[in-house]
Amino acid sequence: QIDGKSLESAENRLKNVLADFERQGYRMKNGGYVDKRISFYSILCAVISLLFACFMCYLWTDAAKDRDNYKQYYEYYQEQAREQKGNK
């Protein structure tokens, strides 16, 4: 036998579960499902990664400029080494 109180309690619990599902659906639809802190840290991580990539590109181009500046010396010493090997 099921008494009235347990039936009412089960009905209330079912209503609470359905209301919770409905609230969760609204949160997902409105974009509030993802925690704001997680969004902030994701954006912060993306910005730091972008800044790091820009810094590495700067260092790469700076090193390429140095390589171009020292290219004539490198070619000169390479030629000297070839001449020394030829004389031996």
GROMACS .gro file of N, CA and C in nm:
model
  264
    1GLN      N    1   0.083  -0.119   0.000
    1GLN     CA    2   0.000   0.000   0.000
    1GLN      C    3   0.087   0.125   0.000
    2ILE      N    4   0.044   0.224  -0.073
    2ILE     CA    5   0.114   0.352  -0.079
    2ILE      C    6   0.027   0.455  -0.011
    3ASP      N    7   0.084   0.519   0.090
    3ASP     CA    8   0.004   0.622   0.157
    3ASP      C    9   0.018   0.755   0.084
    4GLY      N   10  -0.063   0.850   0.120
    4GLY     CA   11  -0.070   0.979   0.050
    4GLY      C   12   0.056   1.062   0.066
    5LYS      N   13   0.120   1.053   0.184
    5LYS     CA   14   0.239   1.136   0.206
    5LYS      C   15   0.355   1.092   0.119
    6SER      N   16   0.380   0.961   0.109
    6SER     CA   17   0.492   0.914   0.028
    6SER      C   18   0.466   0.942  -0.120
    7LEU      N   19   0.339   0.933  -0.162
    7LEU     CA   20   0.305   0.964  -0.301
    7LEU      C   21   0.329   1.112  -0.329
    8GLU      N   22   0.290   1.198  -0.234
    8GLU     CA   23   0.311   1.342  -0.250
    8GLU      C   24   0.461   1.375  -0.249
    9SER      N   25   0.536   1.305  -0.163
    9SER     CA   26   0.681   1.327  -0.157
    9SER      C   27   0.748   1.287  -0.288
   10ALA      N   28   0.708   1.174  -0.342
   10ALA     CA   29   0.765   1.129  -0.470
   10ALA      C   30   0.729   1.227  -0.581
   11GLU      N   31   0.607   1.279  -0.579
   11GLU     CA   32   0.564   1.376  -0.680
   11GLU      C   33   0.647   1.504  -0.669
   12ASN      N   34   0.670   1.550  -0.546
   12ASN     CA   35   0.750   1.671  -0.527
   12ASN      C   36   0.895   1.651  -0.573
   13ARG      N   37   0.950   1.534  -0.543
   13ARG     CA   38   1.088   1.508  -0.588
   13ARG      C   39   1.096   1.505  -0.739
   14LEU      N   40   0.997   1.445  -0.804
   14LEU     CA   41   0.994   1.441  -0.950
   14LEU      C   42   0.982   1.582  -1.008
   15LYS      N   43   0.898   1.665  -0.945
   15LYS     CA   44   0.885   1.804  -0.990
   15LYS      C   45   1.017   1.879  -0.975
   16ASN      N   46   1.086   1.855  -0.863
   16ASN     CA   47   1.216   1.920  -0.842
   16ASN      C   48   1.318   1.878  -0.948
   17VAL      N   49   1.321   1.750  -0.979
   17VAL     CA   50   1.415   1.701  -1.080
   17VAL      C   51   1.384   1.763  -1.216
   18LEU      N   52   1.255   1.766  -1.252
   18LEU     CA   53   1.217   1.825  -1.381
   18LEU      C   54   1.247   1.974  -1.385
   19ALA      N   55   1.224   2.044  -1.274
   19ALA     CA   56   1.255   2.187  -1.269
   19ALA      C   57   1.405   2.209  -1.281
   20ASP      N   58   1.484   2.121  -1.219
   20ASP     CA   59   1.629   2.133  -1.229
   20ASP      C   60   1.676   2.111  -1.373
   21PHE      N   61   1.618   2.013  -1.440
   21PHE     CA   62   1.651   1.991  -1.582
   21PHE      C   63   1.616   2.114  -1.665
   22GLU      N   64   1.501   2.172  -1.635
   22GLU     CA   65   1.458   2.291  -1.710
   22GLU      C   66   1.554   2.407  -1.686
   23ARG      N   67   1.593   2.428  -1.560
   23ARG     CA   68   1.689   2.536  -1.529
   23ARG      C   69   1.823   2.513  -1.598
   24GLN      N   70   1.866   2.388  -1.598
   24GLN     CA   71   1.993   2.356  -1.663
   24GLN      C   72   1.984   2.380  -1.813
   25GLY      N   73   1.870   2.350  -1.872
   25GLY     CA   74   1.849   2.377  -2.014
   25GLY      C   75   1.854   2.525  -2.045
   26TYR      N   76   1.793   2.606  -1.958
   26TYR     CA   77   1.798   2.752  -1.978
   26TYR      C   78   1.942   2.803  -1.966
   27ARG      N   79   2.015   2.749  -1.868
   27ARG     CA   80   2.155   2.793  -1.852
   27ARG      C   81   2.238   2.757  -1.974
   28MET      N   82   2.216   2.639  -2.029
   28MET     CA   83   2.291   2.599  -2.148
   28MET      C   84   2.253   2.686  -2.267
   29LYS      N   85   2.125   2.718  -2.276
   29LYS     CA   86   2.080   2.799  -2.390
   29LYS      C   87   2.132   2.942  -2.381
   30ASN      N   88   2.141   2.995  -2.261
   30ASN     CA   89   2.186   3.133  -2.242
   30ASN      C   90   2.337   3.146  -2.235
   31GLY      N   91   2.410   3.037  -2.245
   31GLY     CA   92   2.556   3.043  -2.243
   31GLY      C   93   2.615   3.051  -2.105
   32GLY      N   94   2.537   3.038  -2.002
   32GLY     CA   95   2.589   3.045  -1.867
   32GLY      C   96   2.629   2.910  -1.812
   33TYR      N   97   2.625   2.807  -1.895
   33TYR     CA   98   2.656   2.673  -1.846
   33TYR      C   99   2.805   2.661  -1.813
   34VAL      N  100   2.891   2.723  -1.896
   34VAL     CA  101   3.035   2.720  -1.870
   34VAL      C  102   3.066   2.824  -1.764
   35ASP      N  103   3.142   2.785  -1.668
   35ASP     CA  104   3.176   2.875  -1.558
   35ASP      C  105   3.256   2.993  -1.611
   36LYS      N  106   3.229   3.111  -1.555
   36LYS     CA  107   3.296   3.233  -1.602
   36LYS      C  108   3.446   3.226  -1.578
   37ARG      N  109   3.488   3.163  -1.469
   37ARG     CA  110   3.632   3.152  -1.441
   37ARG      C  111   3.702   3.069  -1.548
   38ILE      N  112   3.637   2.962  -1.591
   38ILE     CA  113   3.697   2.876  -1.694
   38ILE      C  114   3.712   2.955  -1.824
   39SER      N  115   3.611   3.032  -1.860
   39SER     CA  116   3.619   3.114  -1.980
   39SER      C  117   3.733   3.215  -1.968
   40PHE      N  118   3.746   3.278  -1.853
   40PHE     CA  119   3.851   3.377  -1.832
   40PHE      C  120   3.989   3.314  -1.845
   41TYR      N  121   4.009   3.197  -1.782
   41TYR     CA  122   4.139   3.132  -1.789
   41TYR      C  123   4.169   3.083  -1.930
   42SER      N  124   4.067   3.040  -2.004
   42SER     CA  125   4.089   2.997  -2.142
   42SER      C  126   4.133   3.114  -2.228
   43ILE      N  127   4.068   3.228  -2.212
   43ILE     CA  128   4.105   3.347  -2.289
   43ILE      C  129   4.244   3.394  -2.248
   44LEU      N  130   4.273   3.392  -2.119
   44LEU     CA  131   4.405   3.433  -2.071
   44LEU      C  132   4.514   3.343  -2.127
   45CYS      N  133   4.489   3.215  -2.130
   45CYS     CA  134   4.587   3.120  -2.185
   45CYS      C  135   4.608   3.145  -2.334
   46ALA      N  136   4.501   3.173  -2.408
   46ALA     CA  137   4.514   3.201  -2.551
   46ALA      C  138   4.594   3.328  -2.575
   47VAL      N  139   4.570   3.431  -2.495
   47VAL     CA  140   4.644   3.558  -2.511
   47VAL      C  141   4.792   3.538  -2.480
   48ILE      N  142   4.823   3.466  -2.373
   48ILE     CA  143   4.963   3.441  -2.338
   48ILE      C  144   5.032   3.359  -2.448
   49SER      N  145   4.962   3.260  -2.502
   49SER     CA  146   5.019   3.180  -2.611
   49SER      C  147   5.046   3.266  -2.733
   50LEU      N  148   4.955   3.356  -2.764
   50LEU     CA  149   4.973   3.445  -2.879
   50LEU      C  150   5.092   3.538  -2.857
   51LEU      N  151   5.104   3.594  -2.738
   51LEU     CA  152   5.219   3.680  -2.708
   51LEU      C  153   5.350   3.603  -2.716
   52PHE      N  154   5.351   3.481  -2.668
   52PHE     CA  155   5.472   3.399  -2.675
   52PHE      C  156   5.508   3.370  -2.821
   53ALA      N  157   5.408   3.340  -2.904
   53ALA     CA  158   5.434   3.314  -3.046
   53ALA      C  159   5.490   3.439  -3.114
   54CYS      N  160   5.436   3.556  -3.082
   54CYS     CA  161   5.488   3.681  -3.140
   54CYS      C  162   5.632   3.704  -3.096
   55PHE      N  163   5.662   3.678  -2.970
   55PHE     CA  164   5.798   3.696  -2.919
   55PHE      C  165   5.895   3.602  -2.989
   56MET      N  166   5.853   3.477  -3.011
   56MET     CA  167   5.941   3.382  -3.079
   56MET      C  168   5.964   3.423  -3.225
   57CYS      N  169   5.861   3.475  -3.291
   57CYS     CA  170   5.878   3.524  -3.428
   57CYS      C  171   5.976   3.641  -3.431
   58TYR      N  172   5.966   3.728  -3.333
   58TYR     CA  173   6.059   3.842  -3.326
   58TYR      C  174   6.202   3.791  -3.310
   59LEU      N  175   6.223   3.696  -3.219
   59LEU     CA  176   6.358   3.643  -3.199
   59LEU      C  177   6.410   3.573  -3.325
   60TRP      N  178   6.320   3.504  -3.395
   60TRP     CA  179   6.359   3.432  -3.516
   60TRP      C  180   6.404   3.531  -3.623
   61THR      N  181   6.327   3.638  -3.644
   61THR     CA  182   6.364   3.736  -3.747
   61THR      C  183   6.490   3.812  -3.704
   62ASP      N  184   6.506   3.837  -3.574
   62ASP     CA  185   6.627   3.905  -3.526
   62ASP      C  186   6.750   3.818  -3.551
   63ALA      N  187   6.737   3.688  -3.526
   63ALA     CA  188   6.848   3.596  -3.552
   63ALA      C  189   6.878   3.588  -3.701
   64ALA      N  190   6.774   3.596  -3.785
   64ALA     CA  191   6.796   3.592  -3.930
   64ALA      C  192   6.873   3.716  -3.975
   65LYS      N  193   6.844   3.832  -3.913
   65LYS     CA  194   6.919   3.954  -3.947
   65LYS      C  195   7.066   3.938  -3.909
   66ASP      N  196   7.092   3.884  -3.791
   66ASP     CA  197   7.230   3.861  -3.749
   66ASP      C  198   7.300   3.764  -3.844
   67ARG      N  199   7.229   3.662  -3.886
   67ARG     CA  200   7.287   3.565  -3.978
   67ARG      C  201   7.326   3.634  -4.109
   68ASP      N  202   7.239   3.723  -4.157
   68ASP     CA  203   7.270   3.795  -4.281
   68ASP      C  204   7.390   3.888  -4.261
   69ASN      N  205   7.402   3.948  -4.142
   69ASN     CA  206   7.515   4.038  -4.115
   69ASN      C  207   7.648   3.963  -4.113
   70TYR      N  208   7.647   3.841  -4.059
   70TYR     CA  209   7.772   3.766  -4.045
   70TYR      C  210   7.797   3.672  -4.162
   71LYS      N  211   7.711   3.675  -4.262
   71LYS     CA  212   7.725   3.581  -4.374
   71LYS      C  213   7.856   3.601  -4.448
   72GLN      N  214   7.897   3.727  -4.468
   72GLN     CA  215   8.021   3.753  -4.542
   72GLN      C  216   8.142   3.696  -4.468
   73TYR      N  217   8.143   3.708  -4.333
   73TYR     CA  218   8.255   3.653  -4.256
   73TYR      C  219   8.256   3.501  -4.263
   74TYR      N  220   8.137   3.443  -4.257
   74TYR     CA  221   8.126   3.297  -4.265
   74TYR      C  222   8.179   3.247  -4.399
   75GLU      N  223   8.140   3.315  -4.507
   75GLU     CA  224   8.186   3.274  -4.640
   75GLU      C  225   8.338   3.291  -4.652
   76TYR      N  226   8.391   3.398  -4.593
   76TYR     CA  227   8.536   3.422  -4.599
   76TYR      C  228   8.612   3.310  -4.528
   77TYR      N  229   8.567   3.274  -4.406
   77TYR     CA  230   8.636   3.167  -4.333
   77TYR      C  231   8.618   3.032  -4.400
   78GLN      N  232   8.506   3.012  -4.464
   78GLN     CA  233   8.484   2.888  -4.537
   78GLN      C  234   8.582   2.878  -4.654
   79GLU      N  235   8.602   2.989  -4.721
   79GLU     CA  236   8.696   2.993  -4.833
   79GLU      C  237   8.839   2.969  -4.783
   80GLN      N  238   8.874   3.028  -4.668
   80GLN     CA  239   9.007   3.007  -4.610
   80GLN      C  240   9.028   2.859  -4.576
   81ALA      N  241   8.925   2.796  -4.522
   81ALA     CA  242   8.935   2.654  -4.485
   81ALA      C  243   8.954   2.569  -4.609
   82ARG      N  244   8.886   2.602  -4.718
   82ARG     CA  245   8.902   2.527  -4.844
   82ARG      C  246   9.045   2.542  -4.898
   83GLU      N  247   9.098   2.663  -4.888
   83GLU     CA  248   9.235   2.687  -4.937
   83GLU      C  249   9.336   2.609  -4.854
   84GLN      N  250   9.315   2.603  -4.722
   84GLN     CA  251   9.407   2.528  -4.637
   84GLN      C  252   9.402   2.380  -4.668
   85LYS      N  253   9.282   2.327  -4.694
   85LYS     CA  254   9.270   2.186  -4.731
   85LYS      C  255   9.337   2.160  -4.865
   86GLY      N  256   9.327   2.258  -4.956
   86GLY     CA  257   9.389   2.242  -5.088
   86GLY      C  258   9.540   2.244  -5.081
   87ASN      N  259   9.596   2.319  -4.986
   87ASN     CA  260   9.742   2.328  -4.972
   87ASN      C  261   9.801   2.204  -4.906
   88LYS      N  262   9.723   2.129  -4.830
   88LYS     CA  263   9.776   2.012  -4.760
   88LYS      C  264   9.796   1.895  -4.848
   0.00000   0.00000   0.00000
